Amino acid sequence: MKNKYSIFSLVKNAFSYHENWEKAWKDPEPKKEYDAVIVGGGGHGLATAYYLAKKHNIKNIAVVEKGWIGGGNTGRNTTIIRSNYLWDASAGLYDHALKIWESLSQELNYNVMFSQRGVMNLAHNLQDVRDLKRRTHANRLNGIDAIYLNTEQVKKFCPIINTSQDIRYPVLGGTLQRRAGTARHDAVAWGYARGADEMGVDIIQNCEVKGIKRNGDSVEGIETTKGFIKTKKVGVVAAGHSSVIANMAGLKLPLESKPLQALVSEPVKPIIDTVVMSNAVHAYVSQSDKGELVIGAGTDDYVSYSQKGSHDIVEGTLNAILELYPIFSRMRMLRQWGGIVDICPDASPIISKTSIKGLYFNCGWGTGGFKATPGSGDLFAHTIANDEPHKLNAAFNLNRFVSGDLVDEHGAAAVAH
Amino acid sequence: MFLINCPFCGEREQSEFKAGGEAHIVRPKQPTELSDDEWAEYLFMRKNIKGIQFERWNHVHGCRKWFNMVRDTSNDQIKAVYKMGEKPPVK
């Protein structure tokens, strides 16, 4: 049993100069065999292991991670959380996650700094207005909080936005989901890792998967840089590298991996207390607790695993940001980075069984996976434990690309993919 | 960001081009006779290779012509460019 984090443990550890905190997770060598192995130690993978152990009573689990936990897209995203998706299947999936977010810090005894500061999506042309109104109605029918704002209400909610009608893409209105917001991305990975470790999950870092061993149509184990690990169930949550792992098992996925960039500014005093996203001009911005503006750019249109994107993508995003927020014109940017996102043709994820028994994939989250972390882990754990999808992820199966029953969220996503 | 040697215009910035995805996916000769699985394979399934990949590009802000490229997707190094209809150079 781990020591509970609390104000008392903080005070107690202060007396020993914070040098005697218990390790949040162990650093074990892999055992020879596990009941289930999760490939990928990001938020989704660690959450999957956590819920497998907690809700499905599978304790002999390993999470193998080629780098360090939370070092991939979990640590590279812009931490936006919302559930205002158009289609019923997506609304169910993302709102399931949002509901878990609301009590996650308490459940994990780890402050994930979930902040329901609201997410506002802007409309810049007549079609945007129609689309956003339609989405607001769809959201409300699905029990998701959403309101439509006119230009004055947008200005009132976020005064630094330039609502002049003379700019190239004037703000004509917007939607607001007040339950939406942000969370601390590293804390999500660390909190789930700590919780999973406590229930006996082995978190094995610096362990890259090199092959998937099959016996006919079922999985026998995985080859890794730390040797062979025998297991009958492999859950792959490898984000941009999903196709690479699938290829090891002789599968092809409907994914393309592309660089997605983000950047942060120098820290300043509080200036924007919400998240504002704009699809038409592709700009979204929020402010971290440290005071940095967190800005998300778009994806490059070519396949790349290089974890760096093109400069013109950043330039385009900053042009849009400056037109919408002239107040930022003299701010300096501190850091810029890229992550590799796995994009599905319908911009919806895959949480699914495969044609190989015991091999499961959770991928295709594209540019918007962070928000779904807790729900994704919960539903993927259910799928792995029962060898059947939960009703909330049934629509997100691999077979939809054969049946044609796609969940097309291109038009409804808050930013263009 | 990298430079691309367009087979028609010469070396230009990548931002002048549009990536067109995996190359050499052959359009089905008899679309009416395709099964759902074959359609899925043709329309959606991609190799998405980490390493040497064959792909299509369009010089959309230049000559607007399509051509093929061999590129290492792990570091964005271009190995070869060749015109549509030409045989891909051996790796």
Short mmCIF file of C-alpha atoms in Angstrom, two decimals:
data_model
loop_
_atom_site.label_atom_id
_atom_site.label_comp_id
_atom_site.label_asym_id
_atom_site.label_seq_id
_atom_site.Cartn_x
_atom_site.Cartn_y
_atom_site.Cartn_z
CA MET A 1 0.00 0.00 0.00
CA LYS A 2 1.40 3.34 -1.00
CA ASN A 3 1.47 6.28 1.36
CA LYS A 4 -1.43 8.58 0.66
CA TYR A 5 -0.56 12.00 -0.67
CA SER A 6 -2.11 14.71 1.53
CA ILE A 7 -1.33 17.99 3.20
CA PHE A 8 -0.05 15.96 6.17
CA SER A 9 2.35 13.87 4.09
CA LEU A 10 3.57 17.09 2.46
CA VAL A 11 4.29 18.67 5.85
CA LYS A 12 5.87 15.48 7.19
CA ASN A 13 8.20 15.20 4.20
CA ALA A 14 9.11 18.86 4.44
CA PHE A 15 10.95 18.04 7.70
CA SER A 16 13.24 15.65 5.79
CA TYR A 17 13.80 18.13 2.95
CA HIS A 18 11.54 16.06 0.64
CA GLU A 19 14.29 13.47 0.28
CA ASN A 20 12.38 10.46 1.61
CA TRP A 21 9.31 10.33 -0.62
CA GLU A 22 8.40 6.80 -1.57
CA LYS A 23 8.97 5.97 -5.26
CA ALA A 24 5.73 6.40 -7.20
CA TRP A 25 6.42 3.26 -9.23
CA LYS A 26 9.04 0.52 -9.27
CA ASP A 27 11.44 -0.19 -12.09
CA PRO A 28 11.16 -3.98 -12.48
CA GLU A 29 12.76 -6.35 -14.95
CA PRO A 30 10.16 -8.17 -17.07
CA LYS A 31 8.87 -11.51 -15.82
CA LYS A 32 8.77 -14.48 -18.22
CA GLU A 33 5.00 -14.44 -18.56
CA TYR A 34 2.05 -12.09 -18.04
CA ASP A 35 -1.72 -12.46 -18.32
CA ALA A 36 -1.76 -9.28 -20.42
CA VAL A 37 0.87 -6.95 -21.86
CA ILE A 38 0.15 -3.36 -22.82
CA VAL A 39 2.49 -1.96 -25.48
CA GLY A 40 2.95 1.76 -24.92
CA GLY A 41 3.39 3.58 -21.62
CA GLY A 42 1.54 6.77 -22.43
CA GLY A 43 -1.59 7.96 -20.68
CA HIS A 44 -3.88 5.62 -22.63
CA GLY A 45 -1.66 2.56 -22.04
CA LEU A 46 -1.17 3.20 -18.33
CA ALA A 47 -4.89 3.90 -17.90
CA THR A 48 -5.65 0.61 -19.67
CA ALA A 49 -3.38 -1.29 -17.27
CA TYR A 50 -4.89 0.57 -14.30
CA TYR A 51 -8.49 -0.32 -15.21
CA LEU A 52 -7.57 -3.91 -16.17
CA ALA A 53 -6.18 -4.37 -12.67
CA LYS A 54 -8.87 -2.39 -10.88
CA LYS A 55 -12.09 -3.36 -12.61
CA HIS A 56 -11.32 -6.68 -14.26
CA ASN A 57 -9.19 -8.30 -11.60
CA ILE A 58 -6.29 -9.10 -13.92
CA LYS A 59 -3.24 -8.38 -11.77
CA ASN A 60 -0.38 -9.98 -13.69
CA ILE A 61 0.06 -7.18 -16.21
CA ALA A 62 3.04 -5.47 -17.79
CA VAL A 63 3.23 -2.12 -19.55
CA VAL A 64 6.22 -2.01 -21.91
CA GLU A 65 7.44 1.38 -23.05
CA LYS A 66 10.31 1.96 -25.46
CA GLY A 67 11.29 5.30 -23.90
CA TRP A 68 10.02 6.68 -20.62
CA ILE A 69 6.38 6.79 -19.54
CA GLY A 70 4.47 9.83 -20.74
CA GLY A 71 7.37 10.83 -23.00
CA GLY A 72 5.50 10.54 -26.27
CA ASN A 73 2.31 12.33 -27.23
CA THR A 74 1.11 12.34 -23.60
CA GLY A 75 3.83 14.87 -22.85
CA ARG A 76 3.50 16.73 -26.15
CA ASN A 77 -0.16 17.65 -26.47
CA THR A 78 -1.92 20.89 -25.57
CA THR A 79 -3.98 19.22 -22.78
CA ILE A 80 -7.42 20.27 -23.99
CA ILE A 81 -10.35 18.24 -22.69
CA ARG A 82 -13.88 18.50 -24.11
CA SER A 83 -16.68 16.23 -25.27
CA ASN A 84 -18.68 18.41 -27.69
CA TYR A 85 -18.53 15.99 -30.63
CA LEU A 86 -21.26 15.77 -33.25
CA TRP A 87 -22.12 12.09 -33.63
CA ASP A 88 -23.81 10.00 -30.92
CA ALA A 89 -21.00 7.42 -30.85
CA SER A 90 -18.32 10.10 -30.36
CA ALA A 91 -20.38 12.03 -27.82
CA GLY A 92 -20.78 8.84 -25.78
CA LEU A 93 -17.09 8.04 -25.97
CA TYR A 94 -15.70 11.47 -25.12
CA ASP A 95 -18.29 12.33 -22.47
CA HIS A 96 -17.57 9.01 -20.77
CA ALA A 97 -13.97 10.22 -20.50
CA LEU A 98 -14.99 13.69 -19.34
CA LYS A 99 -17.08 12.21 -16.53
CA ILE A 100 -14.06 10.20 -15.32
CA TRP A 101 -11.86 13.33 -15.51
CA GLU A 102 -14.20 15.09 -13.09
CA SER A 103 -13.23 12.80 -10.20
CA LEU A 104 -9.89 11.49 -11.42
CA SER A 105 -7.64 13.37 -8.97
CA GLN A 106 -9.61 11.96 -6.04
CA GLU A 107 -9.68 8.45 -7.48
CA LEU A 108 -5.93 8.34 -8.15
CA ASN A 109 -4.96 10.38 -5.06
CA TYR A 110 -2.87 12.33 -7.55
CA ASN A 111 -3.56 15.90 -8.55
CA VAL A 112 -4.03 15.86 -12.33
CA MET A 113 -4.87 19.58 -12.13
CA PHE A 114 -8.11 19.13 -14.04
CA SER A 115 -9.47 22.62 -14.58
CA GLN A 116 -12.95 23.07 -16.03
CA ARG A 117 -12.23 26.50 -17.44
CA GLY A 118 -14.45 25.99 -20.48
CA VAL A 119 -13.63 25.52 -24.15
CA MET A 120 -14.93 27.99 -26.70
CA ASN A 121 -15.06 27.15 -30.42
CA LEU A 122 -15.27 30.14 -32.77
CA ALA A 123 -17.25 30.54 -35.99
CA HIS A 124 -15.75 32.70 -38.75
CA ASN A 125 -18.15 32.25 -41.65
CA LEU A 126 -21.78 31.41 -42.28
CA GLN A 127 -21.09 27.69 -42.66
CA ASP A 128 -19.21 27.67 -39.34
CA VAL A 129 -22.22 29.30 -37.69
CA ARG A 130 -24.56 26.65 -39.08
CA ASP A 131 -22.20 23.79 -38.20
CA LEU A 132 -21.62 25.00 -34.67
CA LYS A 133 -25.34 25.57 -34.05
CA ARG A 134 -26.08 22.08 -35.34
CA ARG A 135 -23.36 20.67 -33.09
CA THR A 136 -24.75 22.56 -30.09
CA HIS A 137 -28.18 21.01 -30.66
CA ALA A 138 -26.70 17.55 -31.18
CA ASN A 139 -24.66 17.89 -27.99
CA ARG A 140 -27.67 18.93 -25.94
CA LEU A 141 -29.71 15.99 -27.24
CA ASN A 142 -26.88 13.77 -25.98
CA GLY A 143 -26.88 15.42 -22.55
CA ILE A 144 -23.65 17.32 -23.14
CA ASP A 145 -23.56 20.92 -21.96
CA ALA A 146 -23.22 23.31 -24.89
CA ILE A 147 -24.37 26.82 -25.57
CA TYR A 148 -24.15 29.04 -28.63
CA LEU A 149 -22.73 32.53 -28.18
CA ASN A 150 -23.07 35.54 -30.46
CA THR A 151 -20.14 37.87 -31.13
CA GLU A 152 -20.86 40.12 -28.12
CA GLN A 153 -21.10 37.11 -25.83
CA VAL A 154 -17.80 35.77 -27.19
CA LYS A 155 -16.18 39.12 -26.44
CA LYS A 156 -17.64 39.15 -22.95
CA PHE A 157 -16.43 35.63 -22.20
CA CYS A 158 -12.92 36.26 -23.53
CA PRO A 159 -12.28 40.03 -23.77
CA ILE A 160 -8.86 39.83 -25.48
CA ILE A 161 -10.33 38.37 -28.69
CA ASN A 162 -10.43 40.79 -31.59
CA THR A 163 -14.10 40.82 -32.55
CA SER A 164 -13.75 43.59 -35.12
CA GLN A 165 -15.78 42.74 -38.21
CA ASP A 166 -12.99 44.21 -40.38
CA ILE A 167 -10.52 41.35 -40.01
CA ARG A 168 -10.10 38.71 -42.71
CA TYR A 169 -11.99 36.04 -40.75
CA PRO A 170 -14.26 37.95 -38.33
CA VAL A 171 -15.69 36.25 -35.27
CA LEU A 172 -19.38 35.64 -36.01
CA GLY A 173 -20.12 33.59 -32.91
CA GLY A 174 -19.01 30.52 -31.06
CA THR A 175 -19.93 27.60 -28.85
CA LEU A 176 -19.04 27.12 -25.22
CA GLN A 177 -18.74 23.92 -23.23
CA ARG A 178 -18.25 24.96 -19.62
CA ARG A 179 -17.44 21.47 -18.31
CA ALA A 180 -14.50 21.30 -20.72
CA GLY A 181 -11.03 22.50 -19.84
CA THR A 182 -7.46 21.34 -19.38
CA ALA A 183 -5.39 19.01 -17.18
CA ARG A 184 -1.72 18.49 -16.45
CA HIS A 185 -0.59 15.91 -19.00
CA ASP A 186 2.41 14.46 -17.14
CA ALA A 187 0.37 14.07 -13.96
CA VAL A 188 -2.13 11.90 -15.82
CA ALA A 189 0.58 9.44 -16.87
CA TRP A 190 2.26 9.53 -13.45
CA GLY A 191 -1.00 9.20 -11.54
CA TYR A 192 -2.12 6.16 -13.54
CA ALA A 193 1.40 4.68 -13.32
CA ARG A 194 1.39 5.05 -9.54
CA GLY A 195 -2.10 3.59 -9.26
CA ALA A 196 -1.32 0.66 -11.56
CA ASP A 197 2.00 -0.05 -9.83
CA GLU A 198 0.21 -0.20 -6.49
CA MET A 199 -2.02 -2.98 -7.83
CA GLY A 200 1.00 -4.97 -9.01
CA VAL A 201 1.34 -3.87 -12.62
CA ASP A 202 4.95 -3.99 -13.87
CA ILE A 203 5.88 -0.78 -15.67
CA ILE A 204 8.89 -1.61 -17.82
CA GLN A 205 10.60 1.37 -19.41
CA ASN A 206 13.36 1.42 -22.05
CA CYS A 207 11.88 -1.78 -23.44
CA GLU A 208 11.08 -1.66 -27.14
CA VAL A 209 8.87 -4.23 -28.84
CA LYS A 210 10.70 -5.88 -31.74
CA GLY A 211 8.22 -8.53 -32.79
CA ILE A 212 4.91 -10.19 -32.08
CA LYS A 213 4.98 -13.97 -31.92
CA ARG A 214 1.95 -15.71 -33.31
CA ASN A 215 0.82 -19.30 -33.26
CA GLY A 216 -1.50 -19.47 -36.22
CA ASP A 217 -4.22 -16.97 -35.50
CA SER A 218 -3.45 -16.27 -31.87
CA VAL A 219 -0.82 -14.30 -30.00
CA GLU A 220 1.88 -16.14 -28.04
CA GLY A 221 4.02 -13.29 -26.82
CA ILE A 222 6.21 -10.37 -27.75
CA GLU A 223 9.90 -10.03 -28.56
CA THR A 224 11.42 -7.03 -26.83
CA THR A 225 14.83 -5.48 -26.30
CA LYS A 226 14.65 -7.05 -22.81
CA GLY A 227 13.89 -10.53 -24.13
CA PHE A 228 10.83 -12.60 -24.96
CA ILE A 229 7.69 -12.06 -22.88
CA LYS A 230 5.03 -14.75 -23.04
CA THR A 231 1.41 -13.61 -22.99
CA LYS A 232 -1.93 -14.48 -24.53
CA LYS A 233 -3.24 -10.91 -24.61
CA VAL A 234 -1.44 -7.94 -26.13
CA GLY A 235 -3.03 -4.49 -26.11
CA VAL A 236 -1.23 -2.07 -28.41
CA VAL A 237 -1.52 1.63 -27.57
CA ALA A 238 1.42 2.94 -29.57
CA ALA A 239 -0.07 6.10 -31.10
CA GLY A 240 2.05 7.19 -34.10
CA HIS A 241 3.87 3.85 -34.16
CA SER A 242 0.71 1.69 -34.26
CA SER A 243 1.26 0.77 -37.93
CA VAL A 244 4.83 -0.31 -37.13
CA ILE A 245 3.62 -2.71 -34.42
CA ALA A 246 0.73 -3.90 -36.62
CA ASN A 247 3.22 -4.70 -39.37
CA MET A 248 5.09 -7.00 -36.92
CA ALA A 249 1.91 -9.03 -36.59
CA GLY A 250 1.27 -9.00 -40.34
CA LEU A 251 -1.62 -6.54 -40.13
CA LYS A 252 -2.31 -3.32 -41.98
CA LEU A 253 -4.18 -0.43 -40.37
CA PRO A 254 -6.06 2.48 -41.96
CA LEU A 255 -3.65 4.98 -40.44
CA GLU A 256 -1.24 7.66 -41.55
CA SER A 257 1.33 9.00 -39.08
CA LYS A 258 2.03 12.70 -39.32
CA PRO A 259 3.86 15.34 -37.29
CA LEU A 260 1.68 17.63 -35.16
CA GLN A 261 3.29 20.65 -33.58
CA ALA A 262 2.69 22.79 -30.53
CA LEU A 263 4.49 25.71 -28.96
CA VAL A 264 4.54 27.73 -25.78
CA SER A 265 5.37 31.36 -25.14
CA GLU A 266 7.34 32.99 -22.36
CA PRO A 267 5.31 33.03 -19.13
CA VAL A 268 3.14 36.07 -18.49
CA LYS A 269 0.50 37.09 -15.94
CA PRO A 270 -2.99 35.56 -16.33
CA ILE A 271 -4.53 36.90 -19.52
CA ILE A 272 -6.75 34.12 -20.89
CA ASP A 273 -8.73 32.03 -18.40
CA THR A 274 -10.33 29.64 -20.88
CA VAL A 275 -9.46 27.63 -23.99
CA VAL A 276 -10.31 29.17 -27.35
CA MET A 277 -10.24 27.09 -30.53
CA SER A 278 -10.85 28.17 -34.07
CA ASN A 279 -11.36 25.65 -36.83
CA ALA A 280 -11.45 27.95 -39.84
CA VAL A 281 -8.17 29.74 -39.20
CA HIS A 282 -6.63 26.83 -37.28
CA ALA A 283 -5.60 28.49 -34.04
CA TYR A 284 -6.11 27.38 -30.52
CA VAL A 285 -4.73 28.83 -27.37
CA SER A 286 -4.90 28.48 -23.60
CA GLN A 287 -2.66 29.53 -20.74
CA SER A 288 -0.82 27.11 -18.46
CA ASP A 289 -0.63 27.58 -14.71
CA LYS A 290 2.99 28.65 -15.20
CA GLY A 291 1.71 31.50 -17.38
CA GLU A 292 2.86 30.24 -20.78
CA LEU A 293 0.48 30.52 -23.68
CA VAL A 294 -0.05 27.00 -25.01
CA ILE A 295 -0.63 27.07 -28.76
CA GLY A 296 -1.48 24.15 -30.97
CA ALA A 297 -0.51 24.14 -34.64
CA GLY A 298 -1.68 21.81 -37.37
CA THR A 299 -0.35 18.59 -38.87
CA ASP A 300 1.94 18.40 -41.84
CA ASP A 301 0.27 16.65 -44.75
CA TYR A 302 3.01 14.06 -45.32
CA VAL A 303 3.78 10.85 -43.42
CA SER A 304 6.72 11.28 -41.08
CA TYR A 305 8.04 9.75 -37.88
CA SER A 306 10.66 12.44 -37.36
CA GLN A 307 8.88 14.21 -34.44
CA LYS A 308 9.48 17.58 -36.04
CA GLY A 309 7.17 19.53 -38.30
CA SER A 310 7.50 22.25 -40.89
CA HIS A 311 8.08 25.85 -39.95
CA ASP A 312 5.38 27.17 -42.28
CA ILE A 313 2.74 25.30 -40.23
CA VAL A 314 3.80 27.19 -37.11
CA GLU A 315 3.92 30.44 -39.06
CA GLY A 316 0.37 29.95 -40.35
CA THR A 317 -0.95 29.27 -36.86
CA LEU A 318 0.79 32.31 -35.39
CA ASN A 319 -0.56 34.53 -38.16
CA ALA A 320 -4.07 33.47 -37.20
CA ILE A 321 -3.36 33.88 -33.47
CA LEU A 322 -2.09 37.42 -34.01
CA GLU A 323 -5.12 38.46 -36.00
CA LEU A 324 -7.44 37.12 -33.31
CA TYR A 325 -5.32 38.36 -30.39
CA PRO A 326 -3.37 41.47 -31.38
CA ILE A 327 -2.34 41.78 -27.71
CA PHE A 328 0.11 38.86 -28.24
CA SER A 329 1.99 40.57 -31.06
CA ARG A 330 5.18 41.18 -29.08
CA MET A 331 5.27 37.92 -27.12
CA ARG A 332 8.21 35.65 -27.63
CA MET A 333 7.86 31.94 -28.12
CA LEU A 334 9.95 29.76 -25.82
CA ARG A 335 9.70 26.23 -27.10
CA GLN A 336 8.28 24.37 -30.07
CA TRP A 337 8.04 20.61 -30.60
CA GLY A 338 6.35 17.90 -32.61
CA GLY A 339 4.68 14.60 -31.90
CA ILE A 340 3.66 11.86 -34.32
CA VAL A 341 -0.10 11.39 -34.50
CA ASP A 342 -1.88 8.44 -36.09
CA ILE A 343 -4.77 9.70 -38.17
CA CYS A 344 -7.75 7.61 -39.27
CA PRO A 345 -9.59 8.38 -42.53
CA ASP A 346 -12.72 9.33 -40.53
CA ALA A 347 -10.83 11.21 -37.78
CA SER A 348 -12.22 8.82 -35.17
CA PRO A 349 -10.23 6.36 -33.06
CA ILE A 350 -10.02 2.56 -33.20
CA ILE A 351 -10.53 0.61 -29.95
CA SER A 352 -10.88 -2.86 -31.29
CA LYS A 353 -10.18 -6.54 -31.50
CA THR A 354 -8.29 -7.69 -34.58
CA SER A 355 -8.34 -10.75 -36.80
CA ILE A 356 -5.62 -12.20 -34.53
CA LYS A 357 -6.91 -13.68 -31.27
CA GLY A 358 -5.50 -11.89 -28.24
CA LEU A 359 -4.24 -8.88 -30.20
CA TYR A 360 -6.05 -5.61 -29.55
CA PHE A 361 -5.45 -2.12 -30.90
CA ASN A 362 -6.25 1.24 -29.38
CA CYS A 363 -5.09 3.79 -31.96
CA GLY A 364 -6.12 6.37 -34.52
CA TRP A 365 -6.71 9.12 -31.95
CA GLY A 366 -5.03 11.50 -34.34
CA THR A 367 -4.79 15.04 -33.10
CA GLY A 368 -7.21 14.70 -30.19
CA GLY A 369 -6.45 11.74 -27.95
CA PHE A 370 -5.45 13.35 -24.68
CA LYS A 371 -8.99 14.33 -23.73
CA ALA A 372 -10.10 10.71 -23.97
CA THR A 373 -7.30 9.20 -21.86
CA PRO A 374 -9.37 7.91 -18.90
CA GLY A 375 -12.31 6.74 -21.03
CA SER A 376 -10.05 5.16 -23.62
CA GLY A 377 -8.20 3.19 -20.92
CA ASP A 378 -11.45 2.10 -19.29
CA LEU A 379 -13.05 0.91 -22.54
CA PHE A 380 -9.89 -0.71 -23.89
CA ALA A 381 -9.46 -2.60 -20.60
CA HIS A 382 -13.06 -3.81 -20.94
CA THR A 383 -12.40 -4.90 -24.55
CA ILE A 384 -9.24 -6.81 -23.60
CA ALA A 385 -10.69 -8.44 -20.47
CA ASN A 386 -13.94 -9.60 -22.08
CA ASP A 387 -12.67 -10.09 -25.63
CA GLU A 388 -15.70 -7.99 -26.56
CA PRO A 389 -16.07 -4.23 -26.91
CA HIS A 390 -18.05 -2.17 -24.40
CA LYS A 391 -21.18 -0.64 -25.94
CA LEU A 392 -19.47 2.78 -25.87
CA ASN A 393 -16.61 1.65 -28.10
CA ALA A 394 -18.50 -0.87 -30.25
CA ALA A 395 -18.76 1.67 -33.09
CA PHE A 396 -15.01 2.27 -33.01
CA ASN A 397 -14.05 -1.15 -34.35
CA LEU A 398 -11.62 -1.93 -37.16
CA ASN A 399 -14.36 -3.53 -39.22
CA ARG A 400 -16.04 -0.17 -39.84
CA PHE A 401 -13.58 0.39 -42.70
CA VAL A 402 -14.95 -2.75 -44.36
CA SER A 403 -18.63 -2.22 -43.55
CA GLY A 404 -18.51 1.48 -44.39
CA ASP A 405 -20.10 2.43 -41.06
CA LEU A 406 -17.62 5.26 -40.44
CA VAL A 407 -17.83 7.82 -37.63
CA ASP A 408 -16.93 10.88 -39.64
CA GLU A 409 -15.85 13.57 -37.21
CA HIS A 410 -13.89 15.68 -39.72
CA GLY A 411 -16.56 18.34 -39.89
CA ALA A 412 -17.31 18.28 -36.18
CA ALA A 413 -13.79 18.36 -34.81
CA ALA A 414 -12.93 21.73 -33.38
CA VAL A 415 -9.85 22.10 -35.55
CA ALA A 416 -9.23 20.91 -39.06
CA HIS A 417 -7.31 17.64 -39.30
CA MET B 1 10.70 21.56 -43.68
CA PHE B 2 12.87 20.26 -46.47
CA LEU B 3 13.69 20.90 -50.11
CA ILE B 4 12.13 18.84 -52.87
CA ASN B 5 13.69 18.44 -56.29
CA CYS B 6 10.63 18.64 -58.55
CA PRO B 7 11.39 16.60 -61.70
CA PHE B 8 9.93 19.47 -63.78
CA CYS B 9 10.96 22.65 -61.93
CA GLY B 10 14.02 21.76 -59.86
CA GLU B 11 14.63 22.34 -56.18
CA ARG B 12 11.85 24.11 -54.28
CA GLU B 13 10.66 24.40 -50.68
CA GLN B 14 8.41 21.64 -49.40
CA SER B 15 5.71 24.19 -48.59
CA GLU B 16 5.09 24.56 -52.35
CA PHE B 17 4.05 20.90 -52.53
CA LYS B 18 1.12 18.79 -51.41
CA ALA B 19 1.69 15.23 -50.24
CA GLY B 20 -0.55 12.72 -51.95
CA GLY B 21 0.05 9.65 -49.82
CA GLU B 22 1.28 6.18 -50.63
CA ALA B 23 2.23 5.58 -54.27
CA HIS B 24 1.61 2.62 -56.55
CA ILE B 25 -1.81 1.72 -55.18
CA VAL B 26 -3.41 0.40 -58.34
CA ARG B 27 -7.00 1.32 -59.03
CA PRO B 28 -9.12 -1.84 -59.28
CA LYS B 29 -9.67 -2.93 -62.88
CA GLN B 30 -13.14 -4.32 -62.15
CA PRO B 31 -14.60 -2.15 -59.35
CA THR B 32 -18.01 -3.83 -59.57
CA GLU B 33 -16.53 -7.20 -58.70
CA LEU B 34 -14.64 -6.09 -55.58
CA SER B 35 -15.57 -7.53 -52.19
CA ASP B 36 -15.99 -5.25 -49.16
CA ASP B 37 -12.61 -6.40 -47.84
CA GLU B 38 -10.91 -5.54 -51.12
CA TRP B 39 -12.56 -2.12 -51.15
CA ALA B 40 -11.37 -1.47 -47.59
CA GLU B 41 -7.86 -2.49 -48.59
CA TYR B 42 -7.87 -0.18 -51.62
CA LEU B 43 -9.53 2.81 -49.97
CA PHE B 44 -8.28 2.84 -46.41
CA MET B 45 -5.47 0.43 -45.53
CA ARG B 46 -2.00 2.00 -45.74
CA LYS B 47 1.51 0.69 -45.20
CA ASN B 48 2.41 3.86 -43.26
CA ILE B 49 6.03 2.79 -43.22
CA LYS B 50 8.64 4.04 -40.79
CA GLY B 51 11.63 4.04 -43.12
CA ILE B 52 11.79 3.98 -46.91
CA GLN B 53 8.38 4.82 -48.35
CA PHE B 54 7.17 5.33 -51.92
CA GLU B 55 4.74 8.21 -52.19
CA ARG B 56 3.01 10.69 -54.51
CA TRP B 57 3.50 14.44 -54.38
CA ASN B 58 1.98 17.34 -56.29
CA HIS B 59 3.83 20.60 -56.97
CA VAL B 60 0.61 22.42 -56.20
CA HIS B 61 2.08 25.94 -55.99
CA GLY B 62 4.37 25.41 -59.01
CA CYS B 63 3.90 23.34 -62.15
CA ARG B 64 0.92 21.52 -60.55
CA LYS B 65 2.20 18.21 -61.85
CA TRP B 66 2.14 14.95 -59.91
CA PHE B 67 5.29 12.89 -59.42
CA ASN B 68 6.63 10.11 -57.19
CA MET B 69 9.16 10.23 -54.41
CA VAL B 70 11.17 7.76 -52.35
CA ARG B 71 11.61 9.16 -48.86
CA ASP B 72 12.86 7.91 -45.51
CA THR B 73 9.98 8.81 -43.19
CA SER B 74 12.11 8.35 -40.07
CA ASN B 75 14.27 11.39 -40.91
CA ASP B 76 12.54 13.00 -43.94
CA GLN B 77 15.54 12.36 -46.24
CA ILE B 78 14.55 12.14 -49.89
CA LYS B 79 16.21 9.24 -51.71
CA ALA B 80 14.82 9.78 -55.22
CA VAL B 81 12.14 11.53 -57.25
CA TYR B 82 10.72 10.12 -60.45
CA LYS B 83 7.91 10.91 -62.85
CA MET B 84 4.49 9.30 -62.88
CA GLY B 85 4.46 6.13 -64.94
CA GLU B 86 8.17 5.53 -64.48
CA LYS B 87 9.39 2.42 -62.70
CA PRO B 88 10.43 3.12 -59.10
CA PRO B 89 14.21 3.11 -58.67
CA VAL B 90 15.52 0.11 -56.76
CA LYS B 91 16.20 0.91 -53.09
#
